[in-house]
PDB file of C-alpha atoms in Angstrom:
ATOM      1  CA  ALA N   1      78.850  72.307  55.385  1.00 54.00           C
ATOM      2  CA  GLN N   2      76.104  74.865  54.629  1.00 54.00           C
ATOM      3  CA  LYS N   3      76.325  74.071  50.940  1.00 57.00           C
ATOM      4  CA  ARG N   4      75.793  70.387  51.729  1.00 62.00           C
ATOM      5  CA  LEU N   5      72.727  71.368  53.788  1.00 59.00           C
ATOM      6  CA  GLU N   6      71.393  73.487  50.944  1.00 57.00           C
ATOM      7  CA  SER N   7      71.877  70.590  48.522  1.00 62.00           C
ATOM      8  CA  ALA N   8      70.067  68.235  50.929  1.00 62.00           C
ATOM      9  CA  TYR N   9      67.047  70.545  51.198  1.00 60.00           C
ATOM     10  CA  TYR N  10      66.870  71.105  47.439  1.00 59.00           C
ATOM     11  CA  LYS N  11      66.948  67.304  47.083  1.00 63.00           C
ATOM     12  CA  VAL N  12      63.937  66.962  49.407  1.00 61.00           C
ATOM     13  CA  ILE N  13      62.057  69.482  47.241  1.00 59.00           C
ATOM     14  CA  GLU N  14      63.087  67.811  43.988  1.00 58.00           C
ATOM     15  CA  GLU N  15      62.028  64.334  45.187  1.00 61.00           C
ATOM     16  CA  LYS N  16      58.613  65.707  46.160  1.00 59.00           C
ATOM     17  CA  ASN N  17      58.248  67.484  42.809  1.00 55.00           C
ATOM     18  CA  ILE N  18      59.077  64.266  40.922  1.00 58.00           C
ATOM     19  CA  ALA N  19      56.546  62.299  42.947  1.00 59.00           C
ATOM     20  CA  ASN N  20      53.911  64.951  42.251  1.00 54.00           C
ATOM     21  CA  SER N  21      54.642  64.976  38.506  1.00 57.00           C
ATOM     22  CA  HIS N  22      54.048  61.215  38.365  1.00 60.00           C
ATOM     23  CA  VAL N  23      50.707  61.651  40.119  1.00 58.00           C
ATOM     24  CA  ILE N  24      49.687  64.441  37.697  1.00 57.00           C
ATOM     25  CA  HIS N  25      50.759  62.298  34.748  1.00 60.00           C
ATOM     26  CA  ASN N  26      48.525  59.436  35.918  1.00 67.00           C
ATOM     27  CA  MET N  27      45.612  61.654  36.916  1.00 65.00           C
ATOM     28  CA  LYS N  28      43.980  61.451  33.441  1.00 67.00           C
ATOM     29  CA  HIS N  29      44.006  57.634  33.605  1.00 72.00           C
ATOM     30  CA  TYR N  30      42.468  57.628  37.097  1.00 72.00           C
ATOM     31  CA  LEU N  31      39.658  59.947  36.029  1.00 78.00           C
ATOM     32  CA  GLN N  32      39.007  57.993  32.826  1.00 80.00           C
ATOM     33  CA  THR N  33      38.785  54.775  34.779  1.00 86.00           C
ATOM     34  CA  ILE N  34      36.408  56.332  37.339  1.00 84.00           C
ATOM     35  CA  ASN N  35      34.143  57.718  34.589  1.00 84.00           C
ATOM     36  CA  HIS N  36      34.099  54.366  32.785  1.00 84.00           C
ATOM     37  CA  LEU N  37      33.163  52.485  35.957  1.00 89.00           C
ATOM     38  CA  ILE N  38      30.353  54.909  36.684  1.00 90.00           C
ATOM     39  CA  GLY N  39      29.121  54.585  33.088  1.00 88.00           C
ATOM     40  CA  GLU N  40      29.076  50.813  33.440  1.00 88.00           C
ATOM     41  CA  GLY N  41      27.148  51.100  36.665  1.00 90.00           C
ATOM     42  CA  HIS N  42      30.028  49.933  38.877  1.00 88.00           C
ATOM     43  CA  VAL N  43      29.632  52.753  41.396  1.00 88.00           C
ATOM     44  CA  ASP N  44      31.250  50.848  44.272  1.00 90.00           C
ATOM     45  CA  MET N  45      34.395  50.207  42.230  1.00 89.00           C
ATOM     46  CA  ALA N  46      34.417  53.850  41.088  1.00 86.00           C
ATOM     47  CA  GLU N  47      34.268  54.978  44.730  1.00 88.00           C
ATOM     48  CA  LYS N  48      37.101  52.596  45.629  1.00 87.00           C
ATOM     49  CA  THR N  49      39.249  53.956  42.780  1.00 83.00           C
ATOM     50  CA  ALA N  50      38.481  57.528  43.851  1.00 83.00           C
ATOM     51  CA  CYS N  51      39.575  56.690  47.428  1.00 85.00           C
ATOM     52  CA  GLU N  52      42.806  55.204  46.103  1.00 80.00           C
ATOM     53  CA  LEU N  53      43.446  58.381  44.127  1.00 73.00           C
ATOM     54  CA  GLN N  54      42.796  60.475  47.239  1.00 73.00           C
ATOM     55  CA  ASN N  55      45.277  58.380  49.197  1.00 75.00           C
ATOM     56  CA  VAL N  56      47.945  58.842  46.545  1.00 69.00           C
ATOM     57  CA  LEU N  57      47.399  62.605  46.564  1.00 62.00           C
ATOM     58  CA  ASP N  58      47.586  62.732  50.360  1.00 63.00           C
ATOM     59  CA  GLU N  59      50.796  60.726  50.446  1.00 64.00           C
ATOM     60  CA  ASN N  60      52.525  63.047  47.966  1.00 58.00           C
ATOM     61  CA  LYS N  61      51.313  66.292  49.433  1.00 59.00           C
ATOM     62  CA  GLY N  62      54.256  67.751  51.323  1.00 62.00           C
ATOM     63  CA  PRO N  63      53.630  69.919  54.356  1.00 73.00           C
ATOM     64  CA  GLU N  64      53.327  73.587  53.530  1.00 81.00           C
ATOM     65  CA  PHE N  65      54.260  75.715  56.531  1.00 88.00           C
ATOM     66  CA  CYS N  66      54.720  78.951  54.534  1.00 89.00           C
ATOM     67  CA  MET N  67      55.489  80.327  51.069  1.00 86.00           C
ATOM     68  CA  ASP N  68      59.231  79.725  51.308  1.00 87.00           C
ATOM     69  CA  ARG N  69      60.257  76.381  49.732  1.00 81.00           C
ATOM     70  CA  ILE N  70      63.630  76.140  51.503  1.00 83.00           C
ATOM     71  CA  LEU N  71      62.135  76.808  54.949  1.00 89.00           C
ATOM     72  CA  ASN N  72      59.428  74.241  54.228  1.00 86.00           C
ATOM     73  CA  ALA N  73      61.942  71.579  53.227  1.00 81.00           C
ATOM     74  CA  LEU N  74      64.209  72.429  56.136  1.00 87.00           C
ATOM     75  CA  ILE N  75      61.449  72.134  58.737  1.00 90.00           C
ATOM     76  CA  SER N  76      60.059  68.977  57.128  1.00 86.00           C
ATOM     77  CA  GLU N  77      63.468  67.347  57.310  1.00 84.00           C
ATOM     78  CA  LYS N  78      63.942  68.372  60.951  1.00 90.00           C
ATOM     79  CA  ILE N  79      60.480  67.166  61.927  1.00 91.00           C
ATOM     80  CA  ASN N  80      61.235  63.753  60.334  1.00 87.00           C
ATOM     81  CA  ARG N  81      64.517  63.562  62.164  1.00 89.00           C
ATOM     82  CA  ALA N  82      62.851  64.528  65.481  1.00 94.00           C
ATOM     83  CA  ASN N  83      60.101  61.956  65.002  1.00 92.00           C
ATOM     84  CA  GLU N  84      62.736  59.235  64.679  1.00 92.00           C
ATOM     85  CA  SER N  85      63.929  60.216  68.172  1.00 93.00           C
ATOM     86  CA  GLY N  86      60.461  60.425  69.632  1.00 95.00           C
ATOM     87  CA  ILE N  87      60.598  64.229  69.835  1.00 96.00           C
ATOM     88  CA  LYS N  88      57.341  66.104  69.392  1.00 94.00           C
ATOM     89  CA  ILE N  89      57.606  69.353  67.365  1.00 96.00           C
ATOM     90  CA  GLU N  90      54.800  71.877  67.330  1.00 96.00           C
ATOM     91  CA  THR N  91      54.883  74.575  64.637  1.00 96.00           C
ATOM     92  CA  GLU N  92      53.143  77.953  64.419  1.00 96.00           C
ATOM     93  CA  ILE N  93      54.333  79.487  61.144  1.00 96.00           C
ATOM     94  CA  GLU N  94      52.546  82.280  59.299  1.00 95.00           C
ATOM     95  CA  PRO N  95      51.241  80.760  56.016  1.00 92.00           C
ATOM     96  CA  GLY N  96      52.036  83.892  54.045  1.00 91.00           C
ATOM     97  CA  LEU N  97      55.601  84.136  55.369  1.00 93.00           C
ATOM     98  CA  ASN N  98      57.974  85.042  52.550  1.00 90.00           C
ATOM     99  CA  LEU N  99      61.745  84.919  52.999  1.00 94.00           C
ATOM    100  CA  GLU N 100      62.715  85.751  49.406  1.00 92.00           C
ATOM    101  CA  PHE N 101      64.715  88.751  50.670  1.00 95.00           C
ATOM    102  CA  MET N 102      67.101  86.399  52.446  1.00 95.00           C
ATOM    103  CA  ASN N 103      70.009  84.401  51.005  1.00 90.00           C
ATOM    104  CA  VAL N 104      69.235  80.665  50.954  1.00 85.00           C
ATOM    105  CA  LEU N 105      72.384  79.831  52.927  1.00 84.00           C
ATOM    106  CA  ASP N 106      71.367  82.419  55.572  1.00 91.00           C
ATOM    107  CA  ILE N 107      67.947  80.776  56.008  1.00 92.00           C
ATOM    108  CA  ILE N 108      69.636  77.439  56.542  1.00 86.00           C
ATOM    109  CA  ALA N 109      72.348  78.913  58.818  1.00 89.00           C
ATOM    110  CA  ILE N 110      69.765  80.507  61.130  1.00 94.00           C
ATOM    111  CA  PHE N 111      66.910  78.041  61.315  1.00 94.00           C
ATOM    112  CA  GLY N 112      68.871  74.918  60.490  1.00 90.00           C
ATOM    113  CA  ASN N 113      71.365  75.474  63.321  1.00 89.00           C
ATOM    114  CA  LEU N 114      68.774  76.543  65.889  1.00 93.00           C
ATOM    115  CA  ILE N 115      66.349  73.708  65.218  1.00 94.00           C
ATOM    116  CA  GLU N 116      69.192  71.171  65.149  1.00 89.00           C
ATOM    117  CA  ASN N 117      70.406  72.435  68.523  1.00 88.00           C
ATOM    118  CA  ALA N 118      66.861  72.151  69.880  1.00 92.00           C
ATOM    119  CA  ILE N 119      66.627  68.534  68.668  1.00 93.00           C
ATOM    120  CA  GLU N 120      69.958  67.594  70.225  1.00 89.00           C
ATOM    121  CA  ALA N 121      68.966  69.124  73.530  1.00 89.00           C
ATOM    122  CA  ALA N 122      65.435  67.729  73.637  1.00 93.00           C
ATOM    123  CA  ASP N 123      66.696  64.297  72.709  1.00 92.00           C
ATOM    124  CA  LYS N 124      68.482  64.090  76.092  1.00 88.00           C
ATOM    125  CA  CYS N 125      65.329  64.820  78.070  1.00 89.00           C
ATOM    126  CA  SER N 126      62.506  62.631  79.288  1.00 88.00           C
ATOM    127  CA  LYS N 127      60.041  65.257  78.030  1.00 88.00           C
ATOM    128  CA  LYS N 128      61.093  65.638  74.385  1.00 94.00           C
ATOM    129  CA  LYS N 129      59.322  68.748  73.169  1.00 95.00           C
ATOM    130  CA  ILE N 130      60.066  71.546  70.714  1.00 97.00           C
ATOM    131  CA  CYS N 131      57.937  74.486  69.608  1.00 98.00           C
ATOM    132  CA  ILE N 132      58.761  76.597  66.567  1.00 98.00           C
ATOM    133  CA  ARG N 133      57.033  79.954  65.920  1.00 98.00           C
ATOM    134  CA  ILE N 134      57.862  82.173  62.927  1.00 98.00           C
ATOM    135  CA  PHE N 135      55.766  85.139  61.813  1.00 96.00           C
ATOM    136  CA  GLU N 136      55.841  88.764  60.606  1.00 96.00           C
ATOM    137  CA  ASN N 137      55.080  91.545  63.051  1.00 94.00           C
ATOM    138  CA  GLU N 138      51.999  93.655  62.482  1.00 91.00           C
ATOM    139  CA  SER N 139      53.843  96.355  60.481  1.00 93.00           C
ATOM    140  CA  GLY N 140      55.576  93.759  58.323  1.00 92.00           C
ATOM    141  CA  SER N 141      58.948  95.287  59.125  1.00 95.00           C
ATOM    142  CA  HIS N 142      60.425  92.245  60.904  1.00 96.00           C
ATOM    143  CA  ILE N 143      60.306  88.464  60.923  1.00 97.00           C
ATOM    144  CA  VAL N 144      59.964  87.268  64.527  1.00 98.00           C
ATOM    145  CA  PHE N 145      60.896  83.745  65.552  1.00 98.00           C
ATOM    146  CA  THR N 146      60.874  81.769  68.755  1.00 98.00           C
ATOM    147  CA  ILE N 147      62.233  78.240  69.198  1.00 97.00           C
ATOM    148  CA  ILE N 148      61.520  76.571  72.529  1.00 96.00           C
ATOM    149  CA  ASN N 149      62.782  73.173  73.628  1.00 95.00           C
ATOM    150  CA  SER N 150      63.166  71.086  76.731  1.00 93.00           C
ATOM    151  CA  PHE N 151      66.695  70.551  78.018  1.00 87.00           C
ATOM    152  CA  GLU N 152      68.384  68.664  80.823  1.00 82.00           C
ATOM    153  CA  GLU N 153      69.744  70.274  83.958  1.00 65.00           C
ATOM    154  CA  GLY N 154      73.478  70.872  83.959  1.00 61.00           C
ATOM    155  CA  THR N 155      73.380  73.396  81.112  1.00 55.00           C
ATOM    156  CA  TYR N 156      73.698  77.110  81.339  1.00 49.00           C
ATOM    157  CA  ILE N 157      73.849  80.308  79.236  1.00 50.00           C
ATOM    158  CA  SER N 158      76.992  82.350  78.887  1.00 47.00           C
ATOM    159  CA  GLY N 159      76.967  85.321  76.530  1.00 49.00           C
ATOM    160  CA  ASN N 160      74.074  83.876  74.462  1.00 48.00           C
ATOM    161  CA  ILE N 161      75.965  80.556  74.136  1.00 51.00           C
ATOM    162  CA  TYR N 162      74.342  77.303  75.166  1.00 51.00           C
ATOM    163  CA  LYS N 163      76.897  75.376  77.265  1.00 53.00           C
ATOM    164  CA  THR N 164      77.010  72.309  79.421  1.00 50.00           C
ATOM    165  CA  THR N 165      78.706  71.227  82.616  1.00 43.00           C
ATOM    166  CA  LYS N 166      78.941  67.674  81.256  1.00 46.00           C
ATOM    167  CA  THR N 167      82.365  66.219  80.556  1.00 42.00           C
ATOM    168  CA  GLU N 168      81.533  65.832  76.847  1.00 40.00           C
ATOM    169  CA  PRO N 169      80.192  69.184  75.663  1.00 40.00           C
ATOM    170  CA  LYS N 170      80.635  68.361  71.974  1.00 44.00           C
ATOM    171  CA  GLY N 171      77.493  69.203  70.010  1.00 41.00           C
ATOM    172  CA  HIS N 172      75.976  71.636  72.502  1.00 41.00           C
ATOM    173  CA  GLY N 173      75.258  75.051  71.054  1.00 50.00           C
ATOM    174  CA  ILE N 174      76.957  74.390  67.757  1.00 50.00           C
ATOM    175  CA  GLY N 175      76.297  77.228  65.337  1.00 69.00           C
ATOM    176  CA  ILE N 176      74.932  79.810  67.829  1.00 80.00           C
ATOM    177  CA  LYS N 177      77.726  82.269  67.019  1.00 81.00           C
ATOM    178  CA  ASN N 178      77.132  81.706  63.313  1.00 85.00           C
ATOM    179  CA  VAL N 179      73.455  82.406  63.815  1.00 91.00           C
ATOM    180  CA  GLU N 180      74.213  85.714  65.558  1.00 91.00           C
ATOM    181  CA  ALA N 181      76.626  86.721  62.822  1.00 91.00           C
ATOM    182  CA  THR N 182      74.095  85.878  60.109  1.00 94.00           C
ATOM    183  CA  LEU N 183      71.324  87.823  61.902  1.00 96.00           C
ATOM    184  CA  LYS N 184      73.517  90.908  61.961  1.00 95.00           C
ATOM    185  CA  LYS N 185      73.498  90.937  58.149  1.00 96.00           C
ATOM    186  CA  TYR N 186      69.764  91.634  58.352  1.00 97.00           C
ATOM    187  CA  ASN N 187      69.961  94.022  61.352  1.00 97.00           C
ATOM    188  CA  GLY N 188      68.645  91.149  63.402  1.00 97.00           C
ATOM    189  CA  LEU N 189      68.924  90.315  67.080  1.00 95.00           C
ATOM    190  CA  MET N 190      68.688  87.152  69.185  1.00 94.00           C
ATOM    191  CA  LYS N 191      68.071  86.452  72.850  1.00 92.00           C
ATOM    192  CA  VAL N 192      68.645  83.169  74.625  1.00 89.00           C
ATOM    193  CA  THR N 193      67.167  82.127  77.938  1.00 88.00           C
ATOM    194  CA  ALA N 194      67.141  78.863  79.909  1.00 85.00           C
ATOM    195  CA  GLU N 195      65.241  78.192  83.064  1.00 85.00           C
ATOM    196  CA  GLU N 196      63.421  75.285  84.702  1.00 86.00           C
ATOM    197  CA  GLY N 197      64.213  72.905  81.897  1.00 88.00           C
ATOM    198  CA  ILE N 198      62.993  75.256  79.126  1.00 92.00           C
ATOM    199  CA  PHE N 199      65.452  76.666  76.555  1.00 91.00           C
ATOM    200  CA  THR N 200      64.179  79.570  74.485  1.00 93.00           C
ATOM    201  CA  VAL N 201      65.687  81.401  71.518  1.00 94.00           C
ATOM    202  CA  THR N 202      63.882  84.525  70.398  1.00 96.00           C
ATOM    203  CA  GLY N 203      65.027  86.656  67.439  1.00 97.00           C
ATOM    204  CA  ILE N 204      64.033  89.203  64.895  1.00 97.00           C
ATOM    205  CA  ILE N 205      65.056  89.719  61.253  1.00 98.00           C
ATOM    206  CA  ALA N 206      64.549  93.065  59.518  1.00 97.00           C
ATOM    207  CA  VAL N 207      62.688  92.681  56.229  1.00 94.00           C
TER     208      VAL N 207
END
């Protein structure tokens, strides 16, 4: 399952790179056209073409949360999925964050599972909100992350496991144990709390 996730995220990156390569390939033609229009005195048309070029560049510029391509693709995919369900995701991610020391599958196992759990929980609430924070501590010795989401009453925490009192618990807390096991590979820790409709996962990863 994790290999399929990795493949999906690489596919997102590859599709974006292909789109960008097409834009770069056509850039020379755009600029030549703009210069020609200005030379012929058609300033208005040149400005219109320049605006069209800017729109194309904006459309193909993927979000850049940090230096790590896999984490960027993962979060982009999760945000798109959340948007489809009307869930608002706020992100506070350190731009210079670098996860090269981590195995790709481990990045997906940790953040993919936790964000997916947050989406599934928030989707069942009237207030559909998620906040993702990932940054290095001041000394640069640890990556610190916090994922906060709204959740419906009738859920509880048992040994760091997100559970539900509903008759159909399938899907709740999937992957939490895998996340904890993966964090241990990096001398990491995780704490889970839930109160007053707010579910919070806080963790650290040793660099």
